[in-house]
Coordinates of C-alpha atoms and ligand atoms in Angstrom, one line a residue:
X117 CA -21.3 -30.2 23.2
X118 CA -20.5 -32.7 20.6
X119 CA -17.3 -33.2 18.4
X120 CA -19.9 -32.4 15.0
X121 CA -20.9 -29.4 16.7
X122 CA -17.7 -27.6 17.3
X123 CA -17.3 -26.5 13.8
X124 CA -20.1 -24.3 14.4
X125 CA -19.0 -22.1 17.0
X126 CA -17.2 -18.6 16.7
X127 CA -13.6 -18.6 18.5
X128 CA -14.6 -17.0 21.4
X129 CA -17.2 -19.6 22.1
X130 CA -14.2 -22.3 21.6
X131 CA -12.0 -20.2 23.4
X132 CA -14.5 -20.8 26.3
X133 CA -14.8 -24.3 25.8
X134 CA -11.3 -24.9 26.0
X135 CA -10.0 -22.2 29.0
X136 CA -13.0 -24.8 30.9
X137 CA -11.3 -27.8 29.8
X138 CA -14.4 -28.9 28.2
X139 CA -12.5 -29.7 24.9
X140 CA -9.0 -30.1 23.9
X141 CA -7.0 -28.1 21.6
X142 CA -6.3 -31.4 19.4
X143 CA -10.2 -32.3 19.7
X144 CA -11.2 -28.9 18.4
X145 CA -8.2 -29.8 15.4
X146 CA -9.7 -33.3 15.2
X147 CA -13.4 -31.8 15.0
X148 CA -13.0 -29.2 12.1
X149 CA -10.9 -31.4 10.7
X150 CA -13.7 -33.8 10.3
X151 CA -15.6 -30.9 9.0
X152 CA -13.5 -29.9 6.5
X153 CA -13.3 -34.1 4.6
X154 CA -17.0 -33.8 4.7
X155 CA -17.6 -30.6 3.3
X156 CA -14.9 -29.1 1.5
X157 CA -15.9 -31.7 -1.7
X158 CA -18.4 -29.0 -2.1
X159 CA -16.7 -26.0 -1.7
X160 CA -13.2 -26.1 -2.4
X161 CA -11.7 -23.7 0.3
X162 CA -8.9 -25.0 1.4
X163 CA -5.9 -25.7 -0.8
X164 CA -4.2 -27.8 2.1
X165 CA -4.3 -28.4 5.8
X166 CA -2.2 -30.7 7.3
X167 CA -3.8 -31.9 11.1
X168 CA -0.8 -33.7 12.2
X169 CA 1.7 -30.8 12.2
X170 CA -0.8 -28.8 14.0
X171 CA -1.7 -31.6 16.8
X172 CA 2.1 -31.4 17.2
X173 CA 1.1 -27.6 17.9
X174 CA -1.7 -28.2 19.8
X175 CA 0.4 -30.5 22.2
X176 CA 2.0 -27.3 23.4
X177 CA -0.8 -25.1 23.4
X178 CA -1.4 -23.2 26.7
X179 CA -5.7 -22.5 26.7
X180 CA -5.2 -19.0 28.9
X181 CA -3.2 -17.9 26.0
X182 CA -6.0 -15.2 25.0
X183 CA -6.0 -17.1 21.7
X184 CA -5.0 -20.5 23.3
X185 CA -5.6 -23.9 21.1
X186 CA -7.6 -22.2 18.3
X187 CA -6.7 -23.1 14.6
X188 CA -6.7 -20.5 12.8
X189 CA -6.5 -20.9 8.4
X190 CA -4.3 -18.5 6.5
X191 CA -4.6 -17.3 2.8
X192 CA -1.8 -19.4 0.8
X193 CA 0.0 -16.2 0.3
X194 CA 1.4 -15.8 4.2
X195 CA 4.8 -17.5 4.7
X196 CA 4.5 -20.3 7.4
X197 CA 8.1 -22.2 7.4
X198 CA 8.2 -25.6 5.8
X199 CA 4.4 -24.7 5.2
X200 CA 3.1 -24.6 1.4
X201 CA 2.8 -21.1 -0.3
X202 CA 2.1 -21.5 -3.8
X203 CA -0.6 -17.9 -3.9
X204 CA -3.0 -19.9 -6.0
X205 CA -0.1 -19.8 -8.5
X206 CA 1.4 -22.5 -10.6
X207 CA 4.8 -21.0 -10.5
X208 CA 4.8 -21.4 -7.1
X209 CA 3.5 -25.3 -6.7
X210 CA 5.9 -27.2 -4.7
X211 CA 7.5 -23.9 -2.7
X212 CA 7.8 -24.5 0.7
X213 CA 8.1 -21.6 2.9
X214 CA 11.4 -21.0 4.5
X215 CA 10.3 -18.9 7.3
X216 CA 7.6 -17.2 9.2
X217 CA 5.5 -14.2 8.9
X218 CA 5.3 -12.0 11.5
X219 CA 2.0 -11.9 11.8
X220 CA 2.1 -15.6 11.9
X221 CA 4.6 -15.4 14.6
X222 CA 2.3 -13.2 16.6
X223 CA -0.8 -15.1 16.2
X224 CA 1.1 -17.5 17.7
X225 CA 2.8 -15.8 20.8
X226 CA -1.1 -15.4 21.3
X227 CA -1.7 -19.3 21.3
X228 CA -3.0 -19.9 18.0
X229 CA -2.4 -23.0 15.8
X230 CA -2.3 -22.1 11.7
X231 CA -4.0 -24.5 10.2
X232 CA -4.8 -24.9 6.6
X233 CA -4.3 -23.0 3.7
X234 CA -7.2 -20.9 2.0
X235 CA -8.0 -20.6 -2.0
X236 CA -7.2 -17.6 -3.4
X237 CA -7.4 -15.5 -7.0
X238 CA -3.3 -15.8 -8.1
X239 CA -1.3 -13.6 -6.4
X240 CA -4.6 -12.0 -4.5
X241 CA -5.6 -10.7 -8.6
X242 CA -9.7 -11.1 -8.7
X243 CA -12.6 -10.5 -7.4
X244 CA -13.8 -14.2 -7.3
X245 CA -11.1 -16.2 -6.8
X246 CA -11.7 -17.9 -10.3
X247 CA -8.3 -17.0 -10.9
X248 CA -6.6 -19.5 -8.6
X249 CA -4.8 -21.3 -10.3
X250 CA -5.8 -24.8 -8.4
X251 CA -9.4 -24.9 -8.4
X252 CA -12.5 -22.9 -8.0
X253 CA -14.3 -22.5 -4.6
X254 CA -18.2 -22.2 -4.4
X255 CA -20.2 -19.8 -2.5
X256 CA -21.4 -21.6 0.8
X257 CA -24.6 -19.8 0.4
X258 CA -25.7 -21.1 -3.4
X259 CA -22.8 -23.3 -5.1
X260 CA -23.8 -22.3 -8.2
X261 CA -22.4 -18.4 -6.9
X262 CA -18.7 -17.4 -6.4
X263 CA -17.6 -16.6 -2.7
X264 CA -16.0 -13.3 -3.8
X265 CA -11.9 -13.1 -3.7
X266 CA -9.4 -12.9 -3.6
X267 CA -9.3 -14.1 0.0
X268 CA -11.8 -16.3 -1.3
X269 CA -11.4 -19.7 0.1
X270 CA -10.5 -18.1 3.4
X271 CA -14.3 -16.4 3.1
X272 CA -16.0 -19.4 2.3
X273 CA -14.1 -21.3 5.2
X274 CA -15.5 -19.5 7.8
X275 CA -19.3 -19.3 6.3
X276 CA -19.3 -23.1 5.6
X277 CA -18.2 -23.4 9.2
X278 CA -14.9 -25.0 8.4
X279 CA -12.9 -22.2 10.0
X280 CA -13.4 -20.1 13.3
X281 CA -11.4 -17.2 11.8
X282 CA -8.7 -16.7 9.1
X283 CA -6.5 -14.2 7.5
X284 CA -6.5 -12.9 4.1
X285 CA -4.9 -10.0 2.9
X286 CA -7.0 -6.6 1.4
X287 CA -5.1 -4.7 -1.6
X288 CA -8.4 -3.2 -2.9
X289 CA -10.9 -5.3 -1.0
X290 CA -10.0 -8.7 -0.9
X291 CA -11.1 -9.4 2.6
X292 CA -14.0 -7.0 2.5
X293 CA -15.1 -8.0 -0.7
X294 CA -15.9 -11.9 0.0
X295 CA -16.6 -10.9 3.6
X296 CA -19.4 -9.4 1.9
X297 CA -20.4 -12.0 -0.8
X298 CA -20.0 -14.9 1.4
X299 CA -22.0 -13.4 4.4
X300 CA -18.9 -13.1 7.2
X301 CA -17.1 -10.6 8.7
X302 CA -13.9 -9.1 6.8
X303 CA -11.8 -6.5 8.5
X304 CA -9.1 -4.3 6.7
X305 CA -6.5 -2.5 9.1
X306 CA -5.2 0.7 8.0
X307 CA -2.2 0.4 6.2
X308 CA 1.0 -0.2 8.1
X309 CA -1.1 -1.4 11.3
X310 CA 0.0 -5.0 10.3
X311 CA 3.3 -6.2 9.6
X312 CA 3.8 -7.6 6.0
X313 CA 7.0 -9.3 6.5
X314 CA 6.7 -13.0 5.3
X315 CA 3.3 -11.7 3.1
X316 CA 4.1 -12.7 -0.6
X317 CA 3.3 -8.8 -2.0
X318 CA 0.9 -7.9 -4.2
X319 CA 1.1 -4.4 -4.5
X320 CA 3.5 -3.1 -1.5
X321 CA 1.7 0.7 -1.1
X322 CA -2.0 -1.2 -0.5
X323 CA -1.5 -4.8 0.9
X324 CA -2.3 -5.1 4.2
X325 CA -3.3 -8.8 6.3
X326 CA -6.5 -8.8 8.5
X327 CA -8.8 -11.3 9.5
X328 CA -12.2 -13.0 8.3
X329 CA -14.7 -14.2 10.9
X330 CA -17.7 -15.0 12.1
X331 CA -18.4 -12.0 14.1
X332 CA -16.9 -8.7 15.0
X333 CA -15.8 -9.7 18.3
X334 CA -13.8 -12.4 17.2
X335 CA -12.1 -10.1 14.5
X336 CA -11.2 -7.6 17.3
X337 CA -9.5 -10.6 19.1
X338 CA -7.5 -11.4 15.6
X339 CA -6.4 -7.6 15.6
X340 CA -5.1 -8.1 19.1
X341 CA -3.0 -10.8 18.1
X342 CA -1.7 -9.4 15.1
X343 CA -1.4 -5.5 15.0
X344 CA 1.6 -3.6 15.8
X345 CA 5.0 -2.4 14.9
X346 CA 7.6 -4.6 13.4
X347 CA 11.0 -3.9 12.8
X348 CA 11.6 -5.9 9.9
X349 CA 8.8 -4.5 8.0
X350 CA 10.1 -0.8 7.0
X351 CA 6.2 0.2 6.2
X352 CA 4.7 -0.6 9.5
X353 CA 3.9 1.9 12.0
X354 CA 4.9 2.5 15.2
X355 CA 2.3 3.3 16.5
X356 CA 0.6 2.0 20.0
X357 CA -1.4 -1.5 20.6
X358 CA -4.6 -0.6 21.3
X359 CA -7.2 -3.1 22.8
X360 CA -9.7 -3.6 20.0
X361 CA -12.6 -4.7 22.2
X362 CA -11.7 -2.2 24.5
X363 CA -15.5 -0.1 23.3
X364 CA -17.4 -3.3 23.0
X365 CA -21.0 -2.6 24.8
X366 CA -21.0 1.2 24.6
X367 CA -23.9 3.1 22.3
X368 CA -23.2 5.2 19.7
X369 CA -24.2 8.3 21.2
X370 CA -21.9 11.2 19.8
X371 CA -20.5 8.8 17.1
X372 CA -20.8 11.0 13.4
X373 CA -21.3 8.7 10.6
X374 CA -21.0 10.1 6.6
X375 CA -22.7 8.5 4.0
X376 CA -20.7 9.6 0.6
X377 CA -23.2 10.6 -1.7
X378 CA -20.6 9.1 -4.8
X379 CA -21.4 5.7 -3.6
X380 CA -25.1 5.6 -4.2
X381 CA -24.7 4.2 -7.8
X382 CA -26.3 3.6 -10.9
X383 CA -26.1 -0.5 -11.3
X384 CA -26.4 -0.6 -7.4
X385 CA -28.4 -3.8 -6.7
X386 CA -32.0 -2.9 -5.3
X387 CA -31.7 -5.3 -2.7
X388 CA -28.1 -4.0 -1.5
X389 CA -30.2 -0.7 -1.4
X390 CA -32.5 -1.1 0.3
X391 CA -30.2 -3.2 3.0
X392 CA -28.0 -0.7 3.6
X393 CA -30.6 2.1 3.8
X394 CA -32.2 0.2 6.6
X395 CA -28.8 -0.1 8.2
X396 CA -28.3 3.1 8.5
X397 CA -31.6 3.7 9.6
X398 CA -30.3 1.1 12.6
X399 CA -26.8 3.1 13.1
X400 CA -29.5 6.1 13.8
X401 CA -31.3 4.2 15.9
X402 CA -28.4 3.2 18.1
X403 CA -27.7 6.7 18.8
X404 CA -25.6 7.4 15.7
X405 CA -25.8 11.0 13.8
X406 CA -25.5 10.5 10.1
X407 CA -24.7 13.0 7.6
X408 CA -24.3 13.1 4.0
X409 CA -20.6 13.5 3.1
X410 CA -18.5 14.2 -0.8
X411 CA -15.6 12.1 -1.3
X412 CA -15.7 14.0 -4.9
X413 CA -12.8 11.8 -7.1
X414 CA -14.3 8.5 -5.8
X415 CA -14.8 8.0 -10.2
X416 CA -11.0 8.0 -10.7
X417 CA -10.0 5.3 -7.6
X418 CA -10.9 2.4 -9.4
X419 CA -8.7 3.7 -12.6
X420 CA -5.6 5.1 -10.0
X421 CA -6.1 1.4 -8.6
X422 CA -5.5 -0.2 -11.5
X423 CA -2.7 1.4 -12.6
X424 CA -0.5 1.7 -9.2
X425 CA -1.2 -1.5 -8.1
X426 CA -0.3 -3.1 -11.6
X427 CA 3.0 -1.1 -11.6
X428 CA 4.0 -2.6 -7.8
X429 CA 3.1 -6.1 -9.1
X430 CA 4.9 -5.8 -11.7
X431 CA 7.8 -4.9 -9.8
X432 CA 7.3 -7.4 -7.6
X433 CA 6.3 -10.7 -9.5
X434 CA 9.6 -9.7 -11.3
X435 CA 11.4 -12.2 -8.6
X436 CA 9.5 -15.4 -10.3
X437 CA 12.2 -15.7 -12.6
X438 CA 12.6 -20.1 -12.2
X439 CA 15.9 -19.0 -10.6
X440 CA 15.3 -18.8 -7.1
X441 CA 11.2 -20.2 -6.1
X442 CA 9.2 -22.5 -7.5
X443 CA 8.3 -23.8 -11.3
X444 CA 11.3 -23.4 -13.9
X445 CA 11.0 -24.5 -17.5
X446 CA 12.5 -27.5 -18.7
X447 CA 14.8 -27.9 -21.3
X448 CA 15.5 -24.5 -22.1
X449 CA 18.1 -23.2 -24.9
X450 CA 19.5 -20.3 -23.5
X451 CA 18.6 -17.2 -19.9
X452 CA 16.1 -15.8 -22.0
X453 CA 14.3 -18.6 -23.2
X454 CA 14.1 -19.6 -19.3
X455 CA 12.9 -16.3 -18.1
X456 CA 10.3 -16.1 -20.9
X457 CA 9.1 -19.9 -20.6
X458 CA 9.2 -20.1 -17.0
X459 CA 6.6 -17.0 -16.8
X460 CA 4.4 -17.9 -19.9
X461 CA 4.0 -21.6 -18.1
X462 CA 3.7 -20.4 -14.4
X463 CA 1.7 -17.5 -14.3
X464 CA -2.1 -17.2 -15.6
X465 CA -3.8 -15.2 -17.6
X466 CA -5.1 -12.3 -15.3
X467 CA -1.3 -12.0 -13.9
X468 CA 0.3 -11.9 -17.1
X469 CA -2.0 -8.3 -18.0
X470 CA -1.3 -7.2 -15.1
X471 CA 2.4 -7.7 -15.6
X472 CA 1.9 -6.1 -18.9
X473 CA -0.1 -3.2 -18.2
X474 CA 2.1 -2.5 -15.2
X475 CA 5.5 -2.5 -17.2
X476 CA 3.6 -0.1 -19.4
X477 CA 2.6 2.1 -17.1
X478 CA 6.1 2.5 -15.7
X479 CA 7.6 2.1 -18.9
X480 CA 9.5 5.8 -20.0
X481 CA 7.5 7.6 -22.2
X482 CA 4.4 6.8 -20.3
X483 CA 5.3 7.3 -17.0
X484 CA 4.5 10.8 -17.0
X485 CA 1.2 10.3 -18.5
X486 CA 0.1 7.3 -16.3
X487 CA 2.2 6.5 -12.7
X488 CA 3.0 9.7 -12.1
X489 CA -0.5 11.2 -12.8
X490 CA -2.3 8.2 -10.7
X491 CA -0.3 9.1 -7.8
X492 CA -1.3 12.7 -7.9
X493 CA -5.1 11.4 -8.1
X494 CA -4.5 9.1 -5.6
X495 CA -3.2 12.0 -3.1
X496 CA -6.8 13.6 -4.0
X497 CA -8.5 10.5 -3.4
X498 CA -6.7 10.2 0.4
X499 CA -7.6 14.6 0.4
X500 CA -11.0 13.6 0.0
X501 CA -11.3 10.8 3.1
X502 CA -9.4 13.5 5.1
X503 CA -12.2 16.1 4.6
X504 CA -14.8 13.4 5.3
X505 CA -13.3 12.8 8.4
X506 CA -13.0 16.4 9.8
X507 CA -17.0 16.3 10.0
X508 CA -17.6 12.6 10.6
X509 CA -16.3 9.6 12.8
X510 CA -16.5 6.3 10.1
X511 CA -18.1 6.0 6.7
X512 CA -20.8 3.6 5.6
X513 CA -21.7 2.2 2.2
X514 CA -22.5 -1.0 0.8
X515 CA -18.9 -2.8 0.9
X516 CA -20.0 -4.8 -2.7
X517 CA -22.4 -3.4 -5.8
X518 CA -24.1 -6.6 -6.2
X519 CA -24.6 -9.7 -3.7
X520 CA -22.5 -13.4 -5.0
X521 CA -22.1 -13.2 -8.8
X522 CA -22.1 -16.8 -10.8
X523 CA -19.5 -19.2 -11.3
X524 CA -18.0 -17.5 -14.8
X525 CA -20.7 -14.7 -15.1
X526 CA -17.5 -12.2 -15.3
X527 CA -14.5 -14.1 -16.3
X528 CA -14.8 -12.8 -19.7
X529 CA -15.0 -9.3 -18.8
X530 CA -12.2 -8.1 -16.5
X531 CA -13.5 -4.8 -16.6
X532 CA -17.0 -6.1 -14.8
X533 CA -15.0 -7.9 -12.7
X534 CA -12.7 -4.8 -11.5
X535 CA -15.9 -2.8 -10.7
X536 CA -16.4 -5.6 -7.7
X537 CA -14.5 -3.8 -5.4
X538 CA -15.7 -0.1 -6.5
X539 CA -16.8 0.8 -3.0
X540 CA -13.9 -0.7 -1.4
X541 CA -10.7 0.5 -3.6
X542 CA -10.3 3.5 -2.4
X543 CA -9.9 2.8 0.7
X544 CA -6.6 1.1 0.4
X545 CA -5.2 4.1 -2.0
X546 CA -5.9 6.2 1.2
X547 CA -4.3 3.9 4.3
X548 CA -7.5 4.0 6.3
X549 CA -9.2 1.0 8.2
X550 CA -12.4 -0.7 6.6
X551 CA -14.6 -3.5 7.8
X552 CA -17.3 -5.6 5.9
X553 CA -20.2 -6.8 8.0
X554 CA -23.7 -8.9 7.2
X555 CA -26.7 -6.7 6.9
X556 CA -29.2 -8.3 5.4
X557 CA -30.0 -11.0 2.5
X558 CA -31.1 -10.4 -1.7
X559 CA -33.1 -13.5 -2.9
X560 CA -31.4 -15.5 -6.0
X561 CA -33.9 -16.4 -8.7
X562 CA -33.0 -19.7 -7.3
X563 CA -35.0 -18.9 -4.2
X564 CA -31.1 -18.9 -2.1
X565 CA -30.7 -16.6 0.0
X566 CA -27.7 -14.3 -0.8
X567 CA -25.9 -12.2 1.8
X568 CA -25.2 -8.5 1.7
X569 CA -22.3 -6.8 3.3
X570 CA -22.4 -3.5 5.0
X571 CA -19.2 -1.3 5.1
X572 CA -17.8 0.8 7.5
X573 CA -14.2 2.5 6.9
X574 CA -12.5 4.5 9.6
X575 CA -9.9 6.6 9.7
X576 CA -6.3 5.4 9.7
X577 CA -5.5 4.1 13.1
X578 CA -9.0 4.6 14.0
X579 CA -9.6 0.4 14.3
X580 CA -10.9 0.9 17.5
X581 CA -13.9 2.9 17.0
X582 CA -14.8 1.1 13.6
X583 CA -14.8 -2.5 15.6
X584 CA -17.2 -0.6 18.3
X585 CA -19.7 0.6 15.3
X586 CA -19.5 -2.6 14.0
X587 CA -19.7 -4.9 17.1
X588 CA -22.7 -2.4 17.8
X589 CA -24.4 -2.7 14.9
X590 CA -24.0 -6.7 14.9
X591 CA -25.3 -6.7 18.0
X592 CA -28.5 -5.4 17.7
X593 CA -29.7 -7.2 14.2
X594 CA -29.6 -11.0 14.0
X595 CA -27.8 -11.0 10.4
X596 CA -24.6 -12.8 11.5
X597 CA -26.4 -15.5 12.9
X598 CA -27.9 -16.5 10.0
X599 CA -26.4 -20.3 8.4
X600 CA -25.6 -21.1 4.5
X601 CA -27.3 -24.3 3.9
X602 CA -23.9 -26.2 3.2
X603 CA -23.4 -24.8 7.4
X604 CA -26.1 -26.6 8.7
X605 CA -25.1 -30.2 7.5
X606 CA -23.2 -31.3 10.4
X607 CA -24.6 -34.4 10.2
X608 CA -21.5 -36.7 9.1
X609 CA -19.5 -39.1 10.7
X610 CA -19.5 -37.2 14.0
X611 CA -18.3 -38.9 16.9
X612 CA -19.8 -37.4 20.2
X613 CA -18.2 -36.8 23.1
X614 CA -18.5 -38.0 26.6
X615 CA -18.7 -34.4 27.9
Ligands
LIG978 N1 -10.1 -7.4 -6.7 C1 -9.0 -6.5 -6.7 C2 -7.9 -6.9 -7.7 O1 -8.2 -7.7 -8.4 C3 -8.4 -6.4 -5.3 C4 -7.6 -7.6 -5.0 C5 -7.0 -7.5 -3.6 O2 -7.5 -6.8 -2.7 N2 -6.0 -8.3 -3.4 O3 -6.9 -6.4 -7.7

């Protein structure tokens, strides 16, 4: 094993490495560091990383620690103390955090170093993470292509090899959803199986953290470290810790899978098709029963989405007010001025609708009409995944409409860009558990090959079985294996090791 190739492994392959004593926590830091100056020119994932605090981590790491020595990047929207948190925002540059997350404080009880901050849309509002308000990150697999969003950066991180895992946070598919565009795997808990204290919050019904990696395993391993009850987060549940590799290795014999007949789609890429028909044809094959399943108000969850999840954020971006965080106008003349010149100069554009539509929807006189009447759909919505899941076990779809989109194909169009996460919205309006995983490839006119993401979702608390179908599924097709071009350049400045 040499330092260049460390980069390339998954983290239980590191994990390995280092329980042997073959490497060293701070040589696995020193060796994706490395990685990251050589690389991240071109792709623009991380917003920050900072080796020497976390060699002053890895100085204390203990390797039998089940996630002992392995760096692990984070989202810029989860609170590390003294750590940057800015959410891809402007009115945040400069804030450092002033405490930990909690699942930040688990990963670590489990041995794991954060390291690096990932790009992200502002505030986790996008599709494509074009909305960061720092710069723009490319799609490992064709740089011309975006790497989905908003967990973005984090996405792209771990397919240019950069990362071994990271978390990101899913509101209406933000892990899935670049999971999918950027060939990894992205894993959704069901809501309340993750504590969001010390997550900035998006919309405070949907948000959940969950991690982005190279394969199922080591997302099942991420789970482990981060699942479970936490006082200080009021929405979590208390629910028991289950071992999420604990049905690793079995078949699927007996498992039901539904395949919602709403989610084959007019302006459904052919080539998303026709790889997710053959991957159910393999779920069949590896003992699985599918049957065709109705999720019948699956055309209102994008609409419901947008106007609950507008409402929260409005609500909650409410506390950017240049008193207490980060950017604050200068020279103002008098509270409102400051308030009003704060916001137009911190926030972007895609924040400031949402803000708007948001206090509209709340606003009296409309409240009725919208809020109220989205939350009554969205109870249908979470009806219809409780039906489903009378007759079946886990749902599969395609987790994205389309493969990588270009760099400003949608920008102009919010509406296009909102119907990104079609398949995976409702999902988060219900509380269940979803995972994105690599199933196959569409060709660009290019001639690059662009990944495709297969979905399964689960029902709430069901993380278990999903990781199984998954870990399955993964197992027995060579898709996650496959390398981004920018992946296979590991060809800089390495210095090998004696080992
Ligand atoms: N793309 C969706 C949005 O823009 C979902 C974002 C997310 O899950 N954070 O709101």
């Amino acid at each position: 094993m040499t330092k260049r190739e460390l980069p390339a492994l998954g983290i239980v392959e590191v994990q390995d490495l280092l329980r042997r004593h073959e490497v060293s926590p701070a040589e696995v830091l020193e060796s994706l560091e490395e990685r990251i100056n050589a690389v991240d020119d071109k792709i623009g994932a991380y917003l920050a990383h900072d080796l020497a605090a976390a060699l002053s981590e890895a100085e204390k790491a203990d390797v039998n620690l089940p996630l002992g020595g392995i760096p692990i990047a984070l989202k810029d929207l989860i609170n590390v103390e003294g750590q940057q948190c800015t959410c891809g925002s402007k009115i945040l540059a400069g804030y450092r955090a002033p405490y930990t997350a909690t699942a930040i404080e688990k990963l670590r009880a489990h041995g794991a170093i954060p390291f690096g901050r990932t790009n992200m849309d502002e505030f986790a509002m996008g599709s494509s993470t074009e909305n960061s308000s720092v710069q723009i990150t490319r799609n490992p697999w064709d740089l011309s292509r975006v790497p989905g969003g908003s967990s973005g950066g984090a996405a792209a991180a771990v397919a240019a090899d950069i990362a071994f895992g990271a978390l990101g946070t899913d509101t209406g598919g933000s892990i899935r959803q670049p999971a999918a565009l950027s060939g990894v795997v992205g894993f959704k808990p069901s809501y309340g199986r993750v504590s969001r204290f010390g997550l900035v919050a998006f919309a405070s019904s949907l948000d959940q953290i969950g991690p982005l990696t190279k394969t199922v395993h080591d997302s099942a391993l991420l789970m482990n470290a981060i699942a479970g009850h936490d006082p200080r987060d009021s929405t979590s549940l208390d629910a028991p810790i289950e071992n999420y590799t604990k049905n690793f290795g079995r078949d699927l014999k007996g498992i039901r899978i539904g395949l919602p007949k709403e989610y084959i789609i007019e302006g459904l890429d052919p080539a998303v098709k026709t790889a997710v028909a053959a991957s159910v044809k393999q779920l069949e094959a590896l003992g699985a029963e599918i049957f065709e399943v109705s999720l019948p108000h699956t055309d209102y969850a994008v609409s419901v989405y947008y106007i609950l999840a507008t409402a929260e954020a409005s609500a909650n971006l409410a506390r950017f007010d240049g008193v207490r965080y980060g950017h604050r106008a200068d020279n103002i003349a008098n509270l409102f001025d400051h308030y009003a010149r704060t916001r137009e100069e911190g926030f972007g554009a895609e924040v400031k609708r949402r803000i708007i539509l948001g206090t509209y929807v709340l606003s009296s006189g409309y409240y009725d009409a919208y809020y109220l009447r989205a939350q009554k759909v969205r109870e249908l919505i979470r009806r219809d995944f409780a039906n489903a899941f009378e007759k079946v076990d886990a749902l599969v779809s395609p987790t994205a409409p389309t493969p990588a989109f270009k760099l400003g194909e949608k920008t102009a169009d919010p509406l296009q860009m909102y119907l990104a996460d079609i398949f995976t919205i409702a999902a988060n309006l219900a509380g269940i558990c979803g995972i994105s995983i690599p199933c196959g490839f569409a060709d660009s006119e290019s001639g690059k090959k662009l990944p495709i993401g297969l979905q399964l979702l689960g029902k709430a608390l069901d993380e278990a079985r999903i990781l199984q179908i998954a870990h399955a599924y993964e197992q027995s097709t060579d898709w996650h294996k496959a390398q981004p071009p920018v992946r296979t350049e590991r060809h800089t400045a390495g210095i090998d090791f004696d080992h």
